[in-house]
Coordinates of C-alpha atoms in Angstrom, one line a residue:
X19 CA 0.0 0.0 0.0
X20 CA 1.6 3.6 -1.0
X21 CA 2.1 6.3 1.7
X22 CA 0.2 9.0 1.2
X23 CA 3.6 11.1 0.9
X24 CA 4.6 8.6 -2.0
X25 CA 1.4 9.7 -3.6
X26 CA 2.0 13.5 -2.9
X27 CA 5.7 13.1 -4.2
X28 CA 4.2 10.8 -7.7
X29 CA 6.0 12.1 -10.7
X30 CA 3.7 12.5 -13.7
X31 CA 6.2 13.5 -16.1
X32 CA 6.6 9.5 -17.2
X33 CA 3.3 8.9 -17.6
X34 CA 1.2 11.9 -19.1
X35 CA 2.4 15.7 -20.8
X36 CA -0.6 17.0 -18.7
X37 CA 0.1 19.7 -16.1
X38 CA -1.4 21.0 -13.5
X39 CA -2.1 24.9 -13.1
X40 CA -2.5 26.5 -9.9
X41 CA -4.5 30.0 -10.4
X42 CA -4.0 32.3 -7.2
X43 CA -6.0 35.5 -6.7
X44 CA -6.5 37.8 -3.9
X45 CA -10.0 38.0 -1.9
X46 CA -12.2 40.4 -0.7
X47 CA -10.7 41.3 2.3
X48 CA -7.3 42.3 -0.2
X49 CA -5.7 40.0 2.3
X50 CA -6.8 36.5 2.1
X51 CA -5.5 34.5 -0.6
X52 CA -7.2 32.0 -2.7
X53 CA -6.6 29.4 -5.2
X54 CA -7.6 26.1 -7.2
X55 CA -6.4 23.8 -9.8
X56 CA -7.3 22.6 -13.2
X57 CA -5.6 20.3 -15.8
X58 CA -3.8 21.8 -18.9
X59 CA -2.8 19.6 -22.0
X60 CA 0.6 20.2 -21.4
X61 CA 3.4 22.7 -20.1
X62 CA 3.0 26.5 -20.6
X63 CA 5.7 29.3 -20.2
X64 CA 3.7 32.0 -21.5
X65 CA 0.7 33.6 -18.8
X66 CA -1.1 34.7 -22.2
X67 CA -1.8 31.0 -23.1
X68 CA -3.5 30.1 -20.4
X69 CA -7.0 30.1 -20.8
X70 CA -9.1 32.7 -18.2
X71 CA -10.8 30.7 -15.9
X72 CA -13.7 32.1 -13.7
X73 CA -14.9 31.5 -9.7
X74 CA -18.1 32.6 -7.5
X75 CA -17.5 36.0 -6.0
X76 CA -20.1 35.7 -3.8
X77 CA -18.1 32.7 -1.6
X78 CA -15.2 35.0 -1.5
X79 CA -16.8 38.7 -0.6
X80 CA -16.8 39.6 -4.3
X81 CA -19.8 39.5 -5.8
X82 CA -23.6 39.1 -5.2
X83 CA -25.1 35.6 -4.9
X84 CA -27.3 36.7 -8.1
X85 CA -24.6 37.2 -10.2
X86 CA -21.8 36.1 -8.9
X87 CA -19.2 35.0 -11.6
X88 CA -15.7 36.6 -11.6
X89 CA -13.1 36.1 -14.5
X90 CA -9.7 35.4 -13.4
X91 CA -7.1 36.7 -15.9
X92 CA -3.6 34.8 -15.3
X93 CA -1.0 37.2 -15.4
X94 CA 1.9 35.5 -14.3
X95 CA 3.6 32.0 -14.2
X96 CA 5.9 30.7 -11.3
X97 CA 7.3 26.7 -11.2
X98 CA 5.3 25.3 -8.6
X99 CA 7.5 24.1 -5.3
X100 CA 4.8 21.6 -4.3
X101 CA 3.8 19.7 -7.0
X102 CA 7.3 20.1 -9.0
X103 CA 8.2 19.1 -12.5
X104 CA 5.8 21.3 -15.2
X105 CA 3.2 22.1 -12.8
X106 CA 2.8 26.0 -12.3
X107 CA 1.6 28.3 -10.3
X108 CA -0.5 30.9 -11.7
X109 CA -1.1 34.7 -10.1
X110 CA -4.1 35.6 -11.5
X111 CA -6.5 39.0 -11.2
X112 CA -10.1 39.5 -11.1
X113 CA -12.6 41.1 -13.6
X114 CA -16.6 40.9 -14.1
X115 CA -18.0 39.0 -16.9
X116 CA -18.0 42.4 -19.1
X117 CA -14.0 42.8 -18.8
X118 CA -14.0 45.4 -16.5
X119 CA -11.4 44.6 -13.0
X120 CA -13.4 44.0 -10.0
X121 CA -12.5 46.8 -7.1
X122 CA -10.4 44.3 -5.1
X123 CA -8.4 44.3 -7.9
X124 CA -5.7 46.9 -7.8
X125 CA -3.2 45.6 -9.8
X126 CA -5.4 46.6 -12.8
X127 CA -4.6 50.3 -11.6
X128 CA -1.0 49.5 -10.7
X129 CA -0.3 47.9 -14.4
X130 CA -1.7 51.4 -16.0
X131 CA 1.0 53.4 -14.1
X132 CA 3.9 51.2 -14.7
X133 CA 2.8 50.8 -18.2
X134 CA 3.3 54.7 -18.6
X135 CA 5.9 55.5 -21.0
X136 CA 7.3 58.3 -18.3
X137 CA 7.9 55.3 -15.6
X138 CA 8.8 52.9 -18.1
X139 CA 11.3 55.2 -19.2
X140 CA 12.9 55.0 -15.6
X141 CA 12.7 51.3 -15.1
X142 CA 11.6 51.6 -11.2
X143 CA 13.0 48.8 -9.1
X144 CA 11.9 47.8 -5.8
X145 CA 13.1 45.8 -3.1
X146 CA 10.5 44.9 -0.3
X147 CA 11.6 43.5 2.9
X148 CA 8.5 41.5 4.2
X149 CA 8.1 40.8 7.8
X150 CA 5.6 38.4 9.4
X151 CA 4.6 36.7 12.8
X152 CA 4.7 32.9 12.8
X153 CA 1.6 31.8 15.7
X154 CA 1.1 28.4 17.0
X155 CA -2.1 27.1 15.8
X156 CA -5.9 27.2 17.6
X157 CA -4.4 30.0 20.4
X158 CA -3.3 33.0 18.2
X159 CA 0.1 33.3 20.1
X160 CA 3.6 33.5 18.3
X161 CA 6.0 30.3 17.7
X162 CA 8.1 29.6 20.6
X163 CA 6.4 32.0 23.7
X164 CA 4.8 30.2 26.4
X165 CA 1.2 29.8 26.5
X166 CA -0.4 32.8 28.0
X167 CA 2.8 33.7 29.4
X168 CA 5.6 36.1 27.5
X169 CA 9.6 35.6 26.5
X170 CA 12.5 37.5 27.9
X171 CA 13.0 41.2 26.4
X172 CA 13.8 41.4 22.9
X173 CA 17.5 41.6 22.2
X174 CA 18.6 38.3 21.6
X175 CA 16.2 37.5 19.2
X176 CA 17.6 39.6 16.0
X177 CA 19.1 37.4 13.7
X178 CA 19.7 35.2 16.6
X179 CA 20.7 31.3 16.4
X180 CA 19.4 28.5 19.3
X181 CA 16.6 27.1 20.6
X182 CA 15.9 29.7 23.0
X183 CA 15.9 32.4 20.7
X184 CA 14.7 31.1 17.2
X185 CA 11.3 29.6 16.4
X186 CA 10.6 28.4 13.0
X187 CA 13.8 28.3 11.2
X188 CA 12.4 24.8 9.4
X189 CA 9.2 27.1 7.8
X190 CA 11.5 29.6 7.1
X191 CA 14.3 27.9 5.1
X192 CA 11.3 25.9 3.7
X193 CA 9.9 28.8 2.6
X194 CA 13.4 30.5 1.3
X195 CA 13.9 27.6 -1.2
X196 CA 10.6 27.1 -2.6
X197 CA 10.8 30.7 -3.1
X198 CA 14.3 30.4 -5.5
X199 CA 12.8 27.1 -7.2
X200 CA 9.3 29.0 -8.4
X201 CA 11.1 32.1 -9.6
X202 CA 10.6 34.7 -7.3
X203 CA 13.5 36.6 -6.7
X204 CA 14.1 35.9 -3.0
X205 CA 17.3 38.0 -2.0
X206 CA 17.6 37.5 1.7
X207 CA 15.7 36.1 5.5
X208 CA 16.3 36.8 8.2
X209 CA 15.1 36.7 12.1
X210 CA 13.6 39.9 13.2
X211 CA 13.5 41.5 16.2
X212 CA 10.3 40.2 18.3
X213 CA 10.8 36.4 18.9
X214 CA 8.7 34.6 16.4
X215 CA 8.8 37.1 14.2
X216 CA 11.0 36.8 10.9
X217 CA 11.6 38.8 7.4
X218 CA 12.4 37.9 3.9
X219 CA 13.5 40.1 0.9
X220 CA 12.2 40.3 -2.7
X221 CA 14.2 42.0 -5.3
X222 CA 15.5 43.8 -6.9
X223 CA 12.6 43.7 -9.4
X224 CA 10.9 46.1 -11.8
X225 CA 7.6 47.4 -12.1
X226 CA 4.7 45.2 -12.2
X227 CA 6.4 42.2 -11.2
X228 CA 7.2 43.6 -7.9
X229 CA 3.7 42.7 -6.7
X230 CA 3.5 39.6 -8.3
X231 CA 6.5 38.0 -6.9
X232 CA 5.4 39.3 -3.3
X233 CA 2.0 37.7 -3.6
X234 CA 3.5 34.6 -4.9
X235 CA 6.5 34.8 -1.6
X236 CA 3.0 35.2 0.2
X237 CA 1.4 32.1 -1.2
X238 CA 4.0 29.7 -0.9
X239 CA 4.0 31.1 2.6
X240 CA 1.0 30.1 3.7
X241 CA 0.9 26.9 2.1
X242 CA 4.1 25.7 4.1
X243 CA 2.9 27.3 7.3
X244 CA -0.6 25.1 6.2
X245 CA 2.0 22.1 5.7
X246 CA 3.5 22.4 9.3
X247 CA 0.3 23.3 10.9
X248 CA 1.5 26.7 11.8
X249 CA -0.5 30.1 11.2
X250 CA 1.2 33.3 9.5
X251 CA -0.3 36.6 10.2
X252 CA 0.9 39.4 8.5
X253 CA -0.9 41.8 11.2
X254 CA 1.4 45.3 11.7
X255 CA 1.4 45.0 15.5
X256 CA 0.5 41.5 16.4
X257 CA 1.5 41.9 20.3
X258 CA 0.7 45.5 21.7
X259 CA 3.0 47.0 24.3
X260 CA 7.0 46.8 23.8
X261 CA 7.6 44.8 21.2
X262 CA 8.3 45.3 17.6
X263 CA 5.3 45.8 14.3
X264 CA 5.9 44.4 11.4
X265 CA 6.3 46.3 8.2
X266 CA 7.2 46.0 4.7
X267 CA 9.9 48.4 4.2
X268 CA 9.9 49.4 0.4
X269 CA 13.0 50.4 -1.3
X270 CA 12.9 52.1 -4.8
X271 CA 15.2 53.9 -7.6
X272 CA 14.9 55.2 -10.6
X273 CA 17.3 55.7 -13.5
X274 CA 17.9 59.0 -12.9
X275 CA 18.9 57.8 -8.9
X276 CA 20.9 55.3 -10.5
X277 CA 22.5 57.6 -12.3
X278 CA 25.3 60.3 -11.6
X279 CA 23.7 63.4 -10.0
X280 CA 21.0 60.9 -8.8
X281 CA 21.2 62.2 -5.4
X282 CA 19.1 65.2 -6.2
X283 CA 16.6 63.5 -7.6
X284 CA 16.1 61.1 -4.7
X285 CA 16.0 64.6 -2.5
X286 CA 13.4 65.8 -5.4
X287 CA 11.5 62.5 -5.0
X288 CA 11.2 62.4 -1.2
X289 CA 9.9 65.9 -1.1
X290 CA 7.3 65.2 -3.0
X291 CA 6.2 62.5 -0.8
X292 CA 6.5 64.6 2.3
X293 CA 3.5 66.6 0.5
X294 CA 1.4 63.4 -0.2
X295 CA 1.9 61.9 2.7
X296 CA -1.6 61.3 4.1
X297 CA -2.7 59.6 1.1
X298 CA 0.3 57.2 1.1
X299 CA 0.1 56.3 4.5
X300 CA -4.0 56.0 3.6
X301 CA -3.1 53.4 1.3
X302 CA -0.1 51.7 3.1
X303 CA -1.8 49.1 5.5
X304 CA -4.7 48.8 7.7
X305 CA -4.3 48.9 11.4
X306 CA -0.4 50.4 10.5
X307 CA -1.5 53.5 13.2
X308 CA -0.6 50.5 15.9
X309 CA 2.9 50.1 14.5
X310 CA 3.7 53.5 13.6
X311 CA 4.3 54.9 16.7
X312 CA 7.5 57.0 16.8
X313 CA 9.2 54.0 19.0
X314 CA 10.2 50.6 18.2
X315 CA 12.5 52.4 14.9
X316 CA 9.5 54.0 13.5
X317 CA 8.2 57.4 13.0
X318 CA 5.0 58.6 14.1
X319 CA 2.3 58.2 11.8
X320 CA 1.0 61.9 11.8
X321 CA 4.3 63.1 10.7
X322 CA 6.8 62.9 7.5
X323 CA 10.2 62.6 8.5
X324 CA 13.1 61.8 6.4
X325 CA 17.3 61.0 7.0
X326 CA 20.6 59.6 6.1
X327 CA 20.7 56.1 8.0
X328 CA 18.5 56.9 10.2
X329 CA 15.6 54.2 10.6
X330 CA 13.3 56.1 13.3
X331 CA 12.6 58.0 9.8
X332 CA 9.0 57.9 7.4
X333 CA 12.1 57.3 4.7
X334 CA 15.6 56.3 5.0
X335 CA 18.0 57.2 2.8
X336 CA 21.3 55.2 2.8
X337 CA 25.0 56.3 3.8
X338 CA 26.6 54.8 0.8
X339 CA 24.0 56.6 -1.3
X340 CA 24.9 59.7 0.2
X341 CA 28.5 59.2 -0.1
X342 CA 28.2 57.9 -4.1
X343 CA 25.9 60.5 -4.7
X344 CA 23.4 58.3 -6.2
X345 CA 21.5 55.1 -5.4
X346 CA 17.9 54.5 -3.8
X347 CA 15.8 55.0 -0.8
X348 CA 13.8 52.9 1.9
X349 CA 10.4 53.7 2.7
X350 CA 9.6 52.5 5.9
X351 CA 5.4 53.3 6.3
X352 CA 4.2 50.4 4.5
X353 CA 2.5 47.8 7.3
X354 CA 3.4 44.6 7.0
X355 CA 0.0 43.7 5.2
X356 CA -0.1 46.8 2.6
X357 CA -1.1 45.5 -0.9
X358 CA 2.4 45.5 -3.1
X359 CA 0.2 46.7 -6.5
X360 CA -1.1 49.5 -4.4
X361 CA 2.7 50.6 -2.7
X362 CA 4.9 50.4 -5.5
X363 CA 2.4 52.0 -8.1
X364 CA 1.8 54.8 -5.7
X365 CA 5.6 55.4 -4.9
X366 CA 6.1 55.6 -8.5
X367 CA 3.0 57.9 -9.4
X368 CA 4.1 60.7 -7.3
X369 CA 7.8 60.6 -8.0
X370 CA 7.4 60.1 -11.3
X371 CA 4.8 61.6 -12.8
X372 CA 2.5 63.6 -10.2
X373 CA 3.8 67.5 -10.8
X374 CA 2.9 69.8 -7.8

């Protein structure tokens, strides 16, 4: 009799040039993601090949029971770490039956912008450092704290090695791995600060594809977290009192950073977001007011602030940038939970082509 692993590990490839496509799109809460599977003829590189595919709205906060269809138009493919060889994982977004995006679907929006020949022109690339909570199933409490009961102080928790100060290091290299086999351009992980609490990097990447490689990191996330029975909140301030938010620090250049003289033009593009603050930090998260509190190396929410390495800033701006007179800058407002279309389409919008 097979194991049910030996069943979950069965290569196809020997017997059939069938596939199996995993479509992935993002709910109605703009947090929750979904997915399901069909069968394809055989392997596909290209997300324009794939045939749209449609589910019922109203199960997922989308639509009204009455008419309830949504069309799911695959945008782009990853390898998928789960079911390996050509099986593929598909991020998709959502329109009604009459072609027009759904409005839980902001990368439609996002797509527009970066599709501008003005921020084409100056090939955006964004780095986003995602941080999340790992929680131990059925009691909403983080990996490796005592029931009902709290850790020593943060400290040795940062980047820390041990029993005693590291809690899911087996999700998290999981996850780093499956990340580099489906595509996405995983640059780094790390332990963060509050114990239970960890971070990994996507970028560099341009454009568009920012957000799809983080909502990809996201769903490969949850399925391993689903695999070891684990919950992954991506909740800004999962623990109130002394202890650290997570966030999703963004950071972006242009060309013209890149570029000699680019120094002045990140200066140029930081001012600008000083004057539309409110609306980014509108857009950057919900419940972020709990995280950006001025302590715990951020800056208060009510108030733009910017620096040279200095991380109790709105935006960071790097030493070596300052000393090579080019480079790129960190914004540090976006929650851990923000929507990557939204952030990265917004940063670019008013550096790039919003004229005050």
């Amino acid at each position: 009799m097979a194991l049910l692993t030996d069943l979950l590990n069965l290569d196809l490839s020997g017997s059939t040039d069938k596939i199996i496509a995993e479509y992935i799109w993002i709910g109605g809460s703009g947090m929750d993601l979904r997915s399901k599977a069909r069968t394809l003829p055989g392997p596909v590189t290209d997300p324009s090949k794939l045939p749209k595919w449609n589910y019922d709205g109203s199960s997922t906060g989308q639509a009204p029971g009455e008419d309830s269809e949504v069309i799911l138009y695959p945008q782009a493919i990853f390898k998928d770490p789960f079911r390996k060889g050509n099986n593929i994982l598909v991020m998709c977004d959502c329109y009604t039956p009459a072609g027009e995006p759904i409005p839980t679907n902001k990368r439609h929006n996002a797509a527009k912008i970066f599709s501008n020949p003005d921020v084409a022109k100056e090939e955006p690339w964004y780095g986003i450092e995602q941080e999340y909570t790992l929680l131990q199933k059925d009691i909403n409490w983080p990996l490796g704290w005592p029931v009902g009961g709290f850790p020593g102080p943060q400290g040795p928790y940062y980047c820390g090695i041990g029993a005693d100060k590291s809690f899911g290091r087996d999700i998290v290299d999981s996850h780093y791995k499956a990340c580099m086999f489906a595509g996405v351009n995983i640059s780094g992980i790390n332990g963060e600060v509050m114990p239970g609490q960890w971070e990994f990097q996507v970028g560099p990447t341009v454009g568009i594809s920012a957000g799809d490689q983080v909502w990809v990191a996201r769903y490969i996330l949850e399925r391993i977290t689903e695999i070891a029975g684990v919950v992954v909140t991506f909740d800004p301030k999962p623990i109130p009192g002394d202890w650290n938010g997570a966030g999703a620090h963004t950071n972006y250049s242009t060309e013209s950073m890149r570029n000699d003289g680019g120094f002045k033009v990140i200066v140029d593009a930081v001012e600008k977001l000083k004057l539309k603050h409110k609306e980014h930090i509108a857009a950057y998260g919900e419940g972020n007011e709990r995280r950006l509190t001025g302590k715990h190396e951020t800056a208060d929410i009510n108030t733009f602030s910017w620096g040279v390495a200095n991380r109790g800033a709105s935006v960071r701006v790097g030493r070596e940038t300052e000393q090579n007179g080019k480079g790129y800058f960190e914004d540090r407002r976006p929650a851990s939970n923000m929507d990557p279309y939204v952030v990265t389409s917004m940063i670019a919008e008013t550096t790039i082509l919003w004229k005050p």
